[in-house]
Amino acid sequence: MTVKRLLIGAALLLCALMVWGFFTFFERYTVERDLGWGSEAQRNLFLAAEQYLASVGLKPRQAENISVLSGLSPDATLFIANSSQVYNPQRVEELLDWVRRGGHAIVVARTAGFDFDQQHNEERDWLLEALDVSIVEGHGNYHFEHPLQPLLGENAELSPKQSPGEALREYNRKIDEGITEAEKTDAEALPEKPRNPDVEPEDLVTLPTDEGAEVQLHFDASYLLYHPGLEDGAVDKPPVFWAKVWRDDEGVPFLQFERGSGVITLMTDSGIWQSHRIGHFDHAYFLQLLAGDGNFVFLTHPHFKSLGYLAHKYALEFFLAGALSLLAWLLLRARQFGPLQPAPETARRSLLEHISACGHYYWHDDQCEQLLRGHRSELLRQLRASEADSNARHKLAKKLSAATGLSEYDIIASLWGTPASSEETFTEQMRNLQRIEAVL
């Protein structure tokens, strides 16, 4: 057995041992890390709500403006994220007419720009006026998550009661102790993060269901809705259902009105169905209860795609169009040879220069003889001497000589002589003909 074969056998044996050791001592495991929301979730705050409704058998879709009413069936549900999208009385009447035919509209009242001192919005809210609903002040601003939650990640255990300084110190302490999720290999050892935020029980709205269970909701009570029917049931068309956050509240976070065969639900907080809060308490189930059997249409503010997203999506078309434009420019430039011609003069020449240029052109084009013959023929016709003999010509020349001051020889040469062969002779004959024409 040669040394070469021994080396090959040893190498193969070493490779086999390495493979066996890899499959024996190495264990594969998976670690999930929260990388934040994707681009689609950032553009569409109600993406989680759409996916939830799709999972329970409904057909959610997005719309861009209130004109979608013309194509909605009476059994559909229309969610309007801001009542300002019902922007005039005609649109309000269209919405109410669709509700009377059996539709269900869920409308979030516009609260941005509301002035509690003057009790009005910067712009009129036509839908709230039609329903005789006003906005009243609630309990101040609610914080549903810690302000550092988006920065530190969803899995960071932060309490809304902690200040930012306390939250950062606690987060850094856990990192120093090595108990973060990225450093743990046993996922079951991690304490499960609570699904609901830490809020006081009196801040929740509890609603009974037909099955005897209860639905808990956590509304932002900074703004509330008020209708005279909350205190006086004798008013015209009062709300049929509502619930208060606190018993001593003047307003409520949502109202329901019956109009014809349909229902209108008014709310002041659309955040309970946005992606960062729909998983809290029974918000998702409450959305399912309000949804009908037909389509569920989300009418939210349009979120325009960013320039970076459009550049990434249409990069191929952009560079292809640029390459074609460059090729077309090169083909255009390739048709031009030699030095560029000087730019033409823009100043207009005088009348004398124009006449001189035309005369030179006619002379070099051998057209002066035709001009001379034509002028002669016209003068002879006027003199009635086209067919005159020698005696008649002399008599006519003598008469014209006395009138023009020209010699008889010059007159005969100009009228009947040989056409000029030089520029000077042509000019002289034409001048003589013009003098003769002037005395006729």
CSV table of C-alpha atoms in Angstrom, one decimal, residues 43-239:
chain,number,residue,atom,x,y,z
A,43,ARG,CA,-48.9,52.0,6.5
A,44,ASN,CA,-52.2,50.4,7.5
A,45,LEU,CA,-53.0,50.7,11.2
A,46,PHE,CA,-56.0,48.4,10.9
A,47,LEU,CA,-54.1,45.5,9.2
A,48,ALA,CA,-54.5,43.3,12.3
A,49,ALA,CA,-58.2,44.0,12.3
A,50,GLU,CA,-58.5,43.1,8.7
A,51,GLN,CA,-56.7,39.8,9.2
A,52,TYR,CA,-58.8,39.0,12.3
A,53,LEU,CA,-62.1,39.5,10.4
A,54,ALA,CA,-60.8,37.4,7.5
A,55,SER,CA,-60.0,34.6,9.9
A,56,VAL,CA,-63.6,34.5,11.2
A,57,GLY,CA,-65.0,34.3,7.7
A,58,LEU,CA,-65.7,37.9,6.7
A,59,LYS,CA,-64.4,39.7,3.7
A,60,PRO,CA,-62.7,43.0,4.8
A,61,ARG,CA,-61.3,45.5,2.3
A,62,GLN,CA,-60.1,49.0,2.2
A,63,ALA,CA,-61.8,52.1,0.5
A,64,GLU,CA,-60.5,55.6,-0.1
A,65,ASN,CA,-63.5,57.9,0.1
A,66,ILE,CA,-67.2,58.0,1.0
A,67,SER,CA,-68.2,57.4,-2.6
A,68,VAL,CA,-67.9,53.7,-1.9
A,69,LEU,CA,-71.5,53.9,-0.6
A,70,SER,CA,-72.9,53.7,-4.1
A,71,GLY,CA,-71.5,50.1,-4.4
A,72,LEU,CA,-72.2,48.7,-0.9
A,73,SER,CA,-74.9,46.2,-0.3
A,74,PRO,CA,-77.4,46.8,2.6
A,75,ASP,CA,-75.9,43.9,4.7
A,76,ALA,CA,-72.4,45.4,4.6
A,77,THR,CA,-70.6,47.2,7.5
A,78,LEU,CA,-68.8,50.4,6.8
A,79,PHE,CA,-66.1,51.6,9.3
A,80,ILE,CA,-65.3,55.3,8.9
A,81,ALA,CA,-62.1,56.2,10.8
A,82,ASN,CA,-63.0,59.9,10.9
A,83,SER,CA,-66.3,61.6,10.7
A,84,SER,CA,-64.7,64.4,8.6
A,85,GLN,CA,-64.8,62.1,5.6
A,86,VAL,CA,-68.6,62.6,5.6
A,87,TYR,CA,-67.8,66.2,4.5
A,88,ASN,CA,-71.1,67.8,3.4
A,89,PRO,CA,-74.9,67.4,4.0
A,90,GLN,CA,-75.3,65.5,0.7
A,91,ARG,CA,-72.8,62.8,1.9
A,92,VAL,CA,-74.6,62.7,5.3
A,93,GLU,CA,-77.9,62.0,3.6
A,94,GLU,CA,-76.4,59.3,1.4
A,95,LEU,CA,-74.9,57.6,4.4
A,96,LEU,CA,-78.2,57.8,6.4
A,97,ASP,CA,-80.2,56.5,3.4
A,98,TRP,CA,-77.9,53.5,3.1
A,99,VAL,CA,-78.3,52.9,6.8
A,100,ARG,CA,-82.1,53.0,6.5
A,101,ARG,CA,-81.9,50.3,3.9
A,102,GLY,CA,-80.2,48.0,6.4
A,103,GLY,CA,-76.5,49.0,6.5
A,104,HIS,CA,-74.4,49.3,9.6
A,105,ALA,CA,-72.0,52.3,9.8
A,106,ILE,CA,-69.3,52.6,12.5
A,107,VAL,CA,-68.1,56.2,12.6
A,108,VAL,CA,-65.3,57.6,14.8
A,109,ALA,CA,-66.1,61.2,15.7
A,110,ARG,CA,-63.4,63.8,14.7
A,111,THR,CA,-61.8,65.2,17.9
A,112,ALA,CA,-58.7,66.8,16.5
A,113,GLY,CA,-58.9,70.6,16.8
A,114,PHE,CA,-61.8,70.5,19.3
A,115,ASP,CA,-62.0,73.6,21.6
A,116,PHE,CA,-63.7,72.8,24.9
A,117,ASP,CA,-63.9,76.5,25.8
A,118,GLN,CA,-66.0,77.3,22.8
A,119,GLN,CA,-67.5,73.8,22.5
A,120,HIS,CA,-66.9,73.5,18.7
A,121,ASN,CA,-64.5,72.1,16.2
A,122,GLU,CA,-62.5,74.2,13.8
A,123,GLU,CA,-64.7,72.8,11.0
A,124,ARG,CA,-68.3,71.7,11.1
A,125,ASP,CA,-69.1,68.0,11.7
A,126,TRP,CA,-72.1,67.5,9.5
A,127,LEU,CA,-72.8,63.9,10.7
A,128,LEU,CA,-72.7,64.7,14.4
A,129,GLU,CA,-75.0,67.7,13.8
A,130,ALA,CA,-77.5,65.5,11.9
A,131,LEU,CA,-77.5,63.1,14.9
A,132,ASP,CA,-77.6,65.9,17.5
A,133,VAL,CA,-74.4,64.6,19.1
A,134,SER,CA,-71.8,66.8,20.7
A,135,ILE,CA,-68.3,66.2,22.1
A,136,VAL,CA,-67.6,66.7,25.8
A,137,GLU,CA,-64.4,66.6,27.8
A,138,GLY,CA,-63.4,63.3,29.4
A,139,HIS,CA,-60.7,62.3,31.9
A,140,GLY,CA,-57.5,63.5,30.2
A,141,ASN,CA,-55.0,61.7,28.2
A,142,TYR,CA,-54.7,57.9,28.5
A,143,HIS,CA,-51.4,56.1,27.9
A,144,PHE,CA,-52.0,52.5,26.7
A,145,GLU,CA,-48.3,51.6,26.5
A,146,HIS,CA,-45.1,52.8,27.8
A,147,PRO,CA,-43.4,55.5,25.6
A,148,LEU,CA,-40.2,53.4,25.4
A,149,GLN,CA,-42.1,50.3,24.2
A,150,PRO,CA,-41.5,51.0,20.5
A,151,LEU,CA,-37.8,51.6,21.2
A,152,LEU,CA,-37.1,48.6,23.4
A,153,GLY,CA,-39.3,46.1,21.6
A,154,GLU,CA,-42.6,44.4,22.2
A,155,ASN,CA,-41.1,41.8,24.6
A,156,ALA,CA,-39.6,44.4,27.0
A,157,GLU,CA,-41.6,44.2,30.2
A,158,LEU,CA,-42.5,47.9,30.9
A,159,SER,CA,-45.2,49.3,33.1
A,160,PRO,CA,-47.1,52.4,32.1
A,161,LYS,CA,-46.7,53.6,35.7
A,162,GLN,CA,-42.9,53.7,35.3
A,163,SER,CA,-41.1,56.8,34.3
A,164,PRO,CA,-38.8,56.6,31.3
A,165,GLY,CA,-35.7,56.8,33.6
A,166,GLU,CA,-36.9,54.0,35.8
A,167,ALA,CA,-37.9,51.9,32.8
A,168,LEU,CA,-34.4,52.3,31.2
A,169,ARG,CA,-32.6,51.4,34.5
A,170,GLU,CA,-34.7,48.3,34.9
A,171,TYR,CA,-34.1,47.3,31.3
A,172,ASN,CA,-30.4,47.8,31.6
A,173,ARG,CA,-30.3,45.8,34.9
A,174,LYS,CA,-31.9,42.8,33.2
A,175,ILE,CA,-29.4,43.0,30.3
A,176,ASP,CA,-26.5,43.1,32.8
A,177,GLU,CA,-27.9,40.0,34.6
A,178,GLY,CA,-28.2,38.2,31.3
A,179,ILE,CA,-31.9,37.3,31.5
A,180,THR,CA,-33.0,38.9,28.2
A,181,GLU,CA,-34.8,36.7,25.7
A,182,ALA,CA,-31.9,36.7,23.2
A,183,GLU,CA,-29.6,35.1,25.8
A,184,LYS,CA,-32.0,32.4,27.0
A,185,THR,CA,-32.1,29.1,25.2
A,186,ASP,CA,-35.1,27.7,27.0
A,187,ALA,CA,-38.2,29.6,25.7
A,188,GLU,CA,-40.4,28.1,28.3
A,189,ALA,CA,-38.4,29.7,31.1
A,190,LEU,CA,-39.5,33.1,30.0
A,191,PRO,CA,-42.5,34.6,31.9
A,192,GLU,CA,-45.4,35.1,29.6
A,193,LYS,CA,-46.0,38.8,29.0
A,194,PRO,CA,-49.5,39.8,30.1
A,195,ARG,CA,-51.9,40.4,27.1
A,196,ASN,CA,-53.7,43.4,28.7
A,197,PRO,CA,-52.2,46.6,30.0
A,198,ASP,CA,-52.1,47.4,33.7
A,199,VAL,CA,-55.2,49.6,34.1
A,200,GLU,CA,-57.6,50.2,36.9
A,201,PRO,CA,-60.9,48.2,36.7
A,202,GLU,CA,-63.0,51.3,36.9
A,203,ASP,CA,-61.4,52.5,33.6
A,204,LEU,CA,-63.0,49.5,31.7
A,205,VAL,CA,-66.3,49.3,30.0
A,206,THR,CA,-68.1,46.0,30.6
A,207,LEU,CA,-70.9,45.0,28.2
A,208,PRO,CA,-73.1,41.9,28.5
A,209,THR,CA,-73.6,39.5,25.5
A,210,ASP,CA,-76.4,37.4,24.4
A,211,GLU,CA,-74.6,34.3,25.5
A,212,GLY,CA,-74.5,35.6,29.1
A,213,ALA,CA,-70.8,36.4,29.0
A,214,GLU,CA,-69.2,39.8,29.4
A,215,VAL,CA,-67.1,41.9,27.1
A,216,GLN,CA,-64.4,44.2,28.6
A,217,LEU,CA,-63.3,47.2,26.6
A,218,HIS,CA,-60.7,49.9,27.3
A,219,PHE,CA,-61.6,53.2,25.7
A,220,ASP,CA,-59.6,56.4,25.6
A,221,ALA,CA,-62.0,58.6,27.6
A,222,SER,CA,-60.2,61.9,26.8
A,223,TYR,CA,-63.2,62.8,24.6
A,224,LEU,CA,-66.8,61.6,25.1
A,225,LEU,CA,-70.1,61.8,23.2
A,226,TYR,CA,-73.2,63.5,24.5
A,227,HIS,CA,-76.8,63.3,23.3
A,228,PRO,CA,-79.9,64.8,25.0
A,229,GLY,CA,-81.4,61.3,24.9
A,230,LEU,CA,-78.9,60.1,27.5
A,231,GLU,CA,-80.8,62.1,30.2
A,232,ASP,CA,-84.2,62.5,28.6
A,233,GLY,CA,-85.7,59.5,26.8
A,234,ALA,CA,-88.6,61.6,25.4
A,235,VAL,CA,-86.4,63.4,22.9
A,236,ASP,CA,-86.8,62.6,19.2
A,237,LYS,CA,-84.7,59.6,17.9
A,238,PRO,CA,-82.6,59.0,21.0
A,239,PRO,CA,-79.7,56.5,21.0
